[in-house]
PDB file of C-alpha atoms and ligand atoms in Angstrom:
ATOM      1  CA  MET A   1     114.830  59.647 153.954  1.00  0.00           C
ATOM      2  CA  MET A   2     117.005  57.358 151.889  1.00  0.00           C
ATOM      3  CA  SER A   3     119.106  54.807 153.769  1.00  0.00           C
ATOM      4  CA  GLU A   4     122.873  55.288 153.479  1.00  0.00           C
ATOM      5  CA  GLN A   5     123.114  52.235 151.252  1.00  0.00           C
ATOM      6  CA  LYS A   6     120.422  53.557 148.940  1.00  0.00           C
ATOM      7  CA  GLN A   7     122.067  56.959 148.906  1.00  0.00           C
ATOM      8  CA  ASP A   8     125.401  55.378 147.820  1.00  0.00           C
ATOM      9  CA  LYS A   9     123.683  53.417 145.071  1.00  0.00           C
ATOM     10  CA  HIS A  10     121.896  56.522 143.889  1.00  0.00           C
ATOM     11  CA  GLN A  11     125.170  58.464 143.821  1.00  0.00           C
ATOM     12  CA  GLN A  12     126.894  55.692 141.872  1.00  0.00           C
ATOM     13  CA  ARG A  13     124.133  55.622 139.340  1.00  0.00           C
ATOM     14  CA  GLN A  14     124.205  59.423 138.941  1.00  0.00           C
ATOM     15  CA  GLN A  15     127.992  59.331 138.592  1.00  0.00           C
ATOM     16  CA  LYS A  16     127.764  56.709 135.862  1.00  0.00           C
ATOM     17  CA  LEU A  17     125.066  58.674 134.074  1.00  0.00           C
ATOM     18  CA  LYS A  18     127.138  61.840 134.251  1.00  0.00           C
ATOM     19  CA  GLN A  19     130.128  60.011 132.764  1.00  0.00           C
ATOM     20  CA  GLN A  20     127.973  58.733 129.886  1.00  0.00           C
ATOM     21  CA  VAL A  21     126.538  62.170 129.188  1.00  0.00           C
ATOM     22  CA  ASP A  22     129.984  63.801 129.393  1.00  0.00           C
ATOM     23  CA  GLN A  23     131.336  61.226 126.967  1.00  0.00           C
ATOM     24  CA  ARG A  24     128.566  62.004 124.509  1.00  0.00           C
ATOM     25  CA  ILE A  25     129.127  65.741 124.868  1.00  0.00           C
ATOM     26  CA  ASP A  26     132.846  65.237 124.155  1.00  0.00           C
ATOM     27  CA  ALA A  27     132.003  63.039 121.178  1.00  0.00           C
ATOM     28  CA  ALA A  28     129.918  65.794 119.595  1.00  0.00           C
ATOM     29  CA  GLN A  29     132.532  67.637 117.560  1.00  0.00           C
ATOM     30  CA  GLU A  30     130.648  68.997 114.627  1.00  0.00           C
ATOM     31  CA  GLU A  31     129.322  72.512 114.803  1.00  0.00           C
ATOM     32  CA  ARG A  32     126.975  73.826 112.107  1.00  0.00           C
ATOM     33  CA  GLY A  33     123.413  74.964 111.592  1.00  0.00           C
ATOM     34  CA  LEU A  34     120.708  72.367 112.037  1.00  0.00           C
ATOM     35  CA  LEU A  35     117.665  71.328 110.110  1.00  0.00           C
ATOM     36  CA  LEU A  36     114.755  70.537 112.423  1.00  0.00           C
ATOM     37  CA  VAL A  37     111.318  69.163 111.601  1.00  0.00           C
ATOM     38  CA  ILE A  38     108.450  69.416 114.083  1.00  0.00           C
ATOM     39  CA  THR A  39     105.557  67.307 112.825  1.00  0.00           C
ATOM     40  CA  GLY A  40     102.647  65.190 114.092  1.00  0.00           C
ATOM     41  CA  ASN A  41      98.964  65.780 114.860  1.00  0.00           C
ATOM     42  CA  GLY A  42      99.225  67.245 118.335  1.00  0.00           C
ATOM     43  CA  LYS A  43      99.286  70.884 119.356  1.00  0.00           C
ATOM     44  CA  GLY A  44     102.687  72.478 119.785  1.00  0.00           C
ATOM     45  CA  LYS A  45     104.515  72.542 116.407  1.00  0.00           C
ATOM     46  CA  THR A  46     104.325  76.177 115.477  1.00  0.00           C
ATOM     47  CA  THR A  47     104.745  77.331 119.060  1.00  0.00           C
ATOM     48  CA  SER A  48     107.851  75.159 119.341  1.00  0.00           C
ATOM     49  CA  GLY A  49     109.258  76.817 116.220  1.00  0.00           C
ATOM     50  CA  PHE A  50     108.564  80.259 117.642  1.00  0.00           C
ATOM     51  CA  GLY A  51     110.096  79.166 120.919  1.00  0.00           C
ATOM     52  CA  MET A  52     113.407  78.576 119.110  1.00  0.00           C
ATOM     53  CA  ILE A  53     113.077  81.899 117.266  1.00  0.00           C
ATOM     54  CA  THR A  54     112.640  83.640 120.624  1.00  0.00           C
ATOM     55  CA  ARG A  55     115.590  81.759 122.066  1.00  0.00           C
ATOM     56  CA  ALA A  56     117.846  82.727 119.167  1.00  0.00           C
ATOM     57  CA  LEU A  57     116.689  86.368 119.365  1.00  0.00           C
ATOM     58  CA  GLY A  58     117.552  86.391 123.045  1.00  0.00           C
ATOM     59  CA  HIS A  59     121.114  85.561 122.029  1.00  0.00           C
ATOM     60  CA  GLY A  60     121.186  88.480 119.621  1.00  0.00           C
ATOM     61  CA  GLN A  61     120.832  86.263 116.549  1.00  0.00           C
ATOM     62  CA  THR A  62     119.046  87.297 113.350  1.00  0.00           C
ATOM     63  CA  CYS A  63     115.818  85.442 112.578  1.00  0.00           C
ATOM     64  CA  ALA A  64     113.193  85.209 109.861  1.00  0.00           C
ATOM     65  CA  VAL A  65     109.817  83.528 109.640  1.00  0.00           C
ATOM     66  CA  ALA A  66     107.794  82.378 106.615  1.00  0.00           C
ATOM     67  CA  GLN A  67     104.221  81.240 107.185  1.00  0.00           C
ATOM     68  CA  PHE A  68     102.662  79.132 104.524  1.00  0.00           C
ATOM     69  CA  ILE A  69      99.197  78.960 105.967  1.00  0.00           C
ATOM     70  CA  LYS A  70      97.644  82.167 107.000  1.00  0.00           C
ATOM     71  CA  GLY A  71      95.114  81.690 109.705  1.00  0.00           C
ATOM     72  CA  THR A  72      91.979  83.747 109.623  1.00  0.00           C
ATOM     73  CA  TRP A  73      93.087  85.123 112.953  1.00  0.00           C
ATOM     74  CA  ASP A  74      95.398  87.772 114.194  1.00  0.00           C
ATOM     75  CA  ASN A  75      98.940  86.502 114.734  1.00  0.00           C
ATOM     76  CA  GLY A  76     100.330  87.010 118.243  1.00  0.00           C
ATOM     77  CA  GLU A  77     103.885  85.992 117.422  1.00  0.00           C
ATOM     78  CA  LYS A  78     104.094  88.292 114.407  1.00  0.00           C
ATOM     79  CA  ASN A  79     102.693  91.217 116.437  1.00  0.00           C
ATOM     80  CA  LEU A  80     105.517  90.839 118.904  1.00  0.00           C
ATOM     81  CA  LEU A  81     108.473  89.584 116.913  1.00  0.00           C
ATOM     82  CA  GLU A  82     108.229  92.044 114.031  1.00  0.00           C
ATOM     83  CA  LYS A  83     108.802  94.801 116.575  1.00  0.00           C
ATOM     84  CA  LEU A  84     111.983  92.998 117.574  1.00  0.00           C
ATOM     85  CA  GLY A  85     113.323  92.979 114.022  1.00  0.00           C
ATOM     86  CA  VAL A  86     112.209  89.533 112.829  1.00  0.00           C
ATOM     87  CA  THR A  87     111.419  89.446 109.109  1.00  0.00           C
ATOM     88  CA  PHE A  88     108.026  87.859 108.311  1.00  0.00           C
ATOM     89  CA  HIS A  89     106.682  86.582 105.006  1.00  0.00           C
ATOM     90  CA  VAL A  90     103.091  85.412 105.245  1.00  0.00           C
ATOM     91  CA  MET A  91     101.162  83.791 102.430  1.00  0.00           C
ATOM     92  CA  ALA A  92      98.914  86.563 101.221  1.00  0.00           C
ATOM     93  CA  THR A  93      95.764  84.850 100.007  1.00  0.00           C
ATOM     94  CA  GLY A  94      93.052  83.979 102.419  1.00  0.00           C
ATOM     95  CA  PHE A  95      94.417  80.475 102.093  1.00  0.00           C
ATOM     96  CA  THR A  96      93.691  78.345 105.108  1.00  0.00           C
ATOM     97  CA  TRP A  97      93.197  74.615 105.540  1.00  0.00           C
ATOM     98  CA  GLU A  98      90.485  74.248 102.935  1.00  0.00           C
ATOM     99  CA  THR A  99      92.030  74.872  99.579  1.00  0.00           C
ATOM    100  CA  GLN A 100      89.675  76.517  97.150  1.00  0.00           C
ATOM    101  CA  ASP A 101      91.563  77.782  94.185  1.00  0.00           C
ATOM    102  CA  LYS A 102      94.634  75.749  93.336  1.00  0.00           C
ATOM    103  CA  GLN A 103      96.101  78.185  90.838  1.00  0.00           C
ATOM    104  CA  LYS A 104      95.732  81.139  93.172  1.00  0.00           C
ATOM    105  CA  ASP A 105      97.151  79.186  96.112  1.00  0.00           C
ATOM    106  CA  THR A 106     100.103  77.926  94.067  1.00  0.00           C
ATOM    107  CA  LEU A 107     100.955  81.490  93.058  1.00  0.00           C
ATOM    108  CA  ALA A 108     100.737  82.693  96.643  1.00  0.00           C
ATOM    109  CA  ALA A 109     102.875  79.773  97.880  1.00  0.00           C
ATOM    110  CA  GLN A 110     105.445  80.393  95.159  1.00  0.00           C
ATOM    111  CA  LYS A 111     105.667  84.033  96.078  1.00  0.00           C
ATOM    112  CA  VAL A 112     106.534  83.243  99.686  1.00  0.00           C
ATOM    113  CA  TRP A 113     108.873  80.462  98.563  1.00  0.00           C
ATOM    114  CA  GLN A 114     110.857  82.906  96.371  1.00  0.00           C
ATOM    115  CA  GLN A 115     111.291  85.108  99.470  1.00  0.00           C
ATOM    116  CA  CYS A 116     112.386  82.035 101.430  1.00  0.00           C
ATOM    117  CA  LYS A 117     115.023  81.282  98.793  1.00  0.00           C
ATOM    118  CA  THR A 118     116.521  84.708  99.370  1.00  0.00           C
ATOM    119  CA  LEU A 119     116.580  84.078 103.143  1.00  0.00           C
ATOM    120  CA  LEU A 120     118.060  80.622 102.621  1.00  0.00           C
ATOM    121  CA  SER A 121     121.018  82.044 100.738  1.00  0.00           C
ATOM    122  CA  ASP A 122     121.681  84.859 103.206  1.00  0.00           C
ATOM    123  CA  ASP A 123     124.373  83.937 105.694  1.00  0.00           C
ATOM    124  CA  SER A 124     123.516  86.885 107.927  1.00  0.00           C
ATOM    125  CA  ILE A 125     120.349  85.025 109.002  1.00  0.00           C
ATOM    126  CA  ASP A 126     120.961  82.553 111.816  1.00  0.00           C
ATOM    127  CA  VAL A 127     117.574  80.884 112.250  1.00  0.00           C
ATOM    128  CA  ILE A 128     114.601  80.568 109.843  1.00  0.00           C
ATOM    129  CA  LEU A 129     111.197  79.166 110.662  1.00  0.00           C
ATOM    130  CA  LEU A 130     109.296  77.714 107.716  1.00  0.00           C
ATOM    131  CA  ASP A 131     105.924  77.324 109.378  1.00  0.00           C
ATOM    132  CA  GLU A 132     103.487  74.828 107.772  1.00  0.00           C
ATOM    133  CA  LEU A 133     105.824  74.208 104.836  1.00  0.00           C
ATOM    134  CA  THR A 134     104.930  70.509 104.872  1.00  0.00           C
ATOM    135  CA  TYR A 135     101.523  71.195 103.300  1.00  0.00           C
ATOM    136  CA  MET A 136     103.054  72.957 100.307  1.00  0.00           C
ATOM    137  CA  VAL A 137     104.775  69.707  99.448  1.00  0.00           C
ATOM    138  CA  THR A 138     101.640  67.639 100.063  1.00  0.00           C
ATOM    139  CA  TYR A 139      99.502  69.882  97.872  1.00  0.00           C
ATOM    140  CA  GLY A 140     102.168  70.088  95.195  1.00  0.00           C
ATOM    141  CA  TYR A 141     102.473  73.874  95.412  1.00  0.00           C
ATOM    142  CA  ILE A 142     106.254  73.787  95.768  1.00  0.00           C
ATOM    143  CA  GLU A 143     108.517  71.109  94.273  1.00  0.00           C
ATOM    144  CA  LEU A 144     110.030  68.863  96.925  1.00  0.00           C
ATOM    145  CA  GLU A 145     113.240  68.623  94.905  1.00  0.00           C
ATOM    146  CA  GLU A 146     113.615  72.405  94.873  1.00  0.00           C
ATOM    147  CA  ILE A 147     113.104  72.600  98.651  1.00  0.00           C
ATOM    148  CA  VAL A 148     115.677  69.864  99.217  1.00  0.00           C
ATOM    149  CA  GLN A 149     118.256  71.561  96.990  1.00  0.00           C
ATOM    150  CA  THR A 150     117.710  74.972  98.527  1.00  0.00           C
ATOM    151  CA  LEU A 151     118.081  73.526 102.047  1.00  0.00           C
ATOM    152  CA  GLU A 152     121.208  71.616 101.108  1.00  0.00           C
ATOM    153  CA  ASN A 153     122.824  74.707  99.597  1.00  0.00           C
ATOM    154  CA  ARG A 154     122.016  77.039 102.453  1.00  0.00           C
ATOM    155  CA  PRO A 155     124.820  78.713 104.464  1.00  0.00           C
ATOM    156  CA  SER A 156     126.391  76.088 106.768  1.00  0.00           C
ATOM    157  CA  GLU A 157     125.825  78.079 109.957  1.00  0.00           C
ATOM    158  CA  GLN A 158     122.139  78.660 109.268  1.00  0.00           C
ATOM    159  CA  SER A 159     119.503  76.659 111.152  1.00  0.00           C
ATOM    160  CA  VAL A 160     116.078  75.956 109.673  1.00  0.00           C
ATOM    161  CA  ILE A 161     112.910  74.764 111.416  1.00  0.00           C
ATOM    162  CA  ILE A 162     110.111  73.221 109.368  1.00  0.00           C
ATOM    163  CA  THR A 163     106.702  72.645 110.963  1.00  0.00           C
ATOM    164  CA  GLY A 164     103.500  71.016 109.828  1.00  0.00           C
ATOM    165  CA  ARG A 165     101.674  67.713 109.890  1.00  0.00           C
ATOM    166  CA  ALA A 166     102.593  64.748 107.721  1.00  0.00           C
ATOM    167  CA  ALA A 167     106.117  65.907 106.807  1.00  0.00           C
ATOM    168  CA  HIS A 168     107.414  64.176 103.663  1.00  0.00           C
ATOM    169  CA  ARG A 169     109.737  61.280 104.326  1.00  0.00           C
ATOM    170  CA  THR A 170     112.546  62.978 102.433  1.00  0.00           C
ATOM    171  CA  LEU A 171     112.373  65.955 104.780  1.00  0.00           C
ATOM    172  CA  LEU A 172     112.477  63.645 107.794  1.00  0.00           C
ATOM    173  CA  GLU A 173     115.469  61.832 106.380  1.00  0.00           C
ATOM    174  CA  MET A 174     117.481  64.957 105.664  1.00  0.00           C
ATOM    175  CA  ALA A 175     116.684  66.654 108.974  1.00  0.00           C
ATOM    176  CA  ASP A 176     119.133  66.473 111.885  1.00  0.00           C
ATOM    177  CA  THR A 177     116.395  66.631 114.507  1.00  0.00           C
ATOM    178  CA  VAL A 178     112.831  65.419 114.111  1.00  0.00           C
ATOM    179  CA  SER A 179     110.123  65.631 116.740  1.00  0.00           C
ATOM    180  CA  GLU A 180     106.644  64.272 116.403  1.00  0.00           C
ATOM    181  CA  VAL A 181     104.018  65.933 118.548  1.00  0.00           C
ATOM    182  CA  ARG A 182     101.364  63.364 119.369  1.00  0.00           C
ATOM    183  CA  ASN A 183      97.776  64.328 120.084  1.00  0.00           C
ATOM    184  CA  VAL A 184      96.714  62.927 123.450  1.00  0.00           C
ATOM    185  CA  LYS A 185      93.675  65.168 123.575  1.00  0.00           C
ATOM    186  CA  HIS A 186      92.745  68.643 122.447  1.00  0.00           C
ATOM    187  CA  GLY A 187      90.186  70.983 123.971  1.00  0.00           C
ATOM    188  CA  PHE A 188      88.667  71.489 120.538  1.00  0.00           C
ATOM    189  CA  GLU A 189      87.450  67.872 120.570  1.00  0.00           C
ATOM    190  CA  ALA A 190      85.487  68.659 123.730  1.00  0.00           C
ATOM    191  CA  GLY A 191      83.913  71.720 122.093  1.00  0.00           C
ATOM    192  CA  LEU A 192      86.290  74.367 123.478  1.00  0.00           C
ATOM    193  CA  LYS A 193      86.813  77.362 121.247  1.00  0.00           C
ATOM    194  CA  ALA A 194      90.236  78.322 119.999  1.00  0.00           C
ATOM    195  CA  ARG A 195      91.652  80.911 122.373  1.00  0.00           C
ATOM    196  CA  LYS A 196      93.654  84.076 121.882  1.00  0.00           C
ATOM    197  CA  GLY A 197      97.103  83.706 123.443  1.00  0.00           C
ATOM    198  CA  ILE A 198      96.866  79.915 123.363  1.00  0.00           C
ATOM    199  CA  ASP A 199      95.846  78.993 119.848  1.00  0.00           C
ATOM    200  CA  TRP A 200      96.967  82.085 117.940  1.00  0.00           C
TER     201      TRP A 200
HETATM  202  P1  ATP B   1     100.347  75.610 117.764  1.00  0.00           P
HETATM  203  O1  ATP B   1     100.357  76.715 116.769  1.00  0.00           O
HETATM  204  O2  ATP B   1      99.405  75.861 118.870  1.00  0.00           O
HETATM  205  O3  ATP B   1     101.718  75.222 118.206  1.00  0.00           O
HETATM  206  P2  ATP B   1     100.342  73.449 115.916  1.00  0.00           P
HETATM  207  O4  ATP B   1     101.212  74.259 115.040  1.00  0.00           O
HETATM  208  O5  ATP B   1     100.917  72.218 116.478  1.00  0.00           O
HETATM  209  O6  ATP B   1      99.727  74.337 117.046  1.00  0.00           O
HETATM  210  P3  ATP B   1      98.531  73.191 113.659  1.00  0.00           P
HETATM  211  O7  ATP B   1      98.255  71.830 113.134  1.00  0.00           O
HETATM  212  O8  ATP B   1      99.400  74.121 112.885  1.00  0.00           O
HETATM  213  O9  ATP B   1      99.030  72.993 115.159  1.00  0.00           O
HETATM  214  O10 ATP B   1      97.133  73.845 113.944  1.00  0.00           O
HETATM  215  C1  ATP B   1      96.999  75.189 114.297  1.00  0.00           C
HETATM  216  C2  ATP B   1      95.759  75.421 115.123  1.00  0.00           C
HETATM  217  O11 ATP B   1      94.984  74.221 115.285  1.00  0.00           O
HETATM  218  C3  ATP B   1      96.104  75.873 116.559  1.00  0.00           C
HETATM  219  O12 ATP B   1      95.131  76.775 116.926  1.00  0.00           O
HETATM  220  C4  ATP B   1      95.982  74.643 117.389  1.00  0.00           C
HETATM  221  O13 ATP B   1      95.569  74.848 118.708  1.00  0.00           O
HETATM  222  C5  ATP B   1      94.941  73.850 116.645  1.00  0.00           C
HETATM  223  N1  ATP B   1      95.240  72.412 116.790  1.00  0.00           N
HETATM  224  C6  ATP B   1      96.477  71.813 116.833  1.00  0.00           C
HETATM  225  N2  ATP B   1      96.353  70.497 117.015  1.00  0.00           N
HETATM  226  C7  ATP B   1      95.035  70.226 117.071  1.00  0.00           C
HETATM  227  C8  ATP B   1      94.264  69.021 117.316  1.00  0.00           C
HETATM  228  N3  ATP B   1      94.815  67.845 117.476  1.00  0.00           N
HETATM  229  N4  ATP B   1      92.918  69.171 117.333  1.00  0.00           N
HETATM  230  C9  ATP B   1      92.316  70.356 117.187  1.00  0.00           C
HETATM  231  N5  ATP B   1      92.984  71.531 116.974  1.00  0.00           N
HETATM  232  C10 ATP B   1      94.320  71.470 116.929  1.00  0.00           C
HETATM  233 MG1   MG B   2     101.149  75.053 113.204  1.00  0.00          MG
END
């Protein structure tokens, strides 16, 4: 049990904190779509992006997903969310982490990017996930400048989530919200196999 004195102090502190938070909430006046980047080496970037898609869907919003790296595995999120009306564009080559054929990969990336450009000019879409887009910049498959311009010109109410490791500095600068997922440890390092429902 807290002593009465401690209880008072605790209440005072909470009161002050509440005032500060309320002030900040009042100060936030602008309302528009956000650009978010989820980057870093830890696990949780793509699943975070899909978490927001699910959240938006639950509010009856319209969502779309573009995936720039197609895993060799089945895709749990796509299996579920397509049934709920989410548009998916997935890079169609067997392209994974190890790039083999630059020309083929560039073509495949460009094809998905063209579809993204349509989504990014459609104001009926509330939230778009551009999963693993960061690598397309790193590998030079899509021009950074073109991505920046397309994002800047998108409908003002539209939110966009970009995921992937090593996001380009320009993307970090233009984003409203950036989170870096840090790897503390990963089961893979201890020899654990990737697991359905957890890793894909
Ligand atoms: P998730 O899709 O689970 O949210 P992620 O998007 O953060 O993961 P990616 O870098 O896109 O991670 O890698 C995708 C796959 O690699 C997932 O199966 C994930 O579990 C695995 N992975 C993520 N981080 C690591 C890591 N630090 N070491 C080993 N494997 C990882
Ligand atoms: Mg990912």
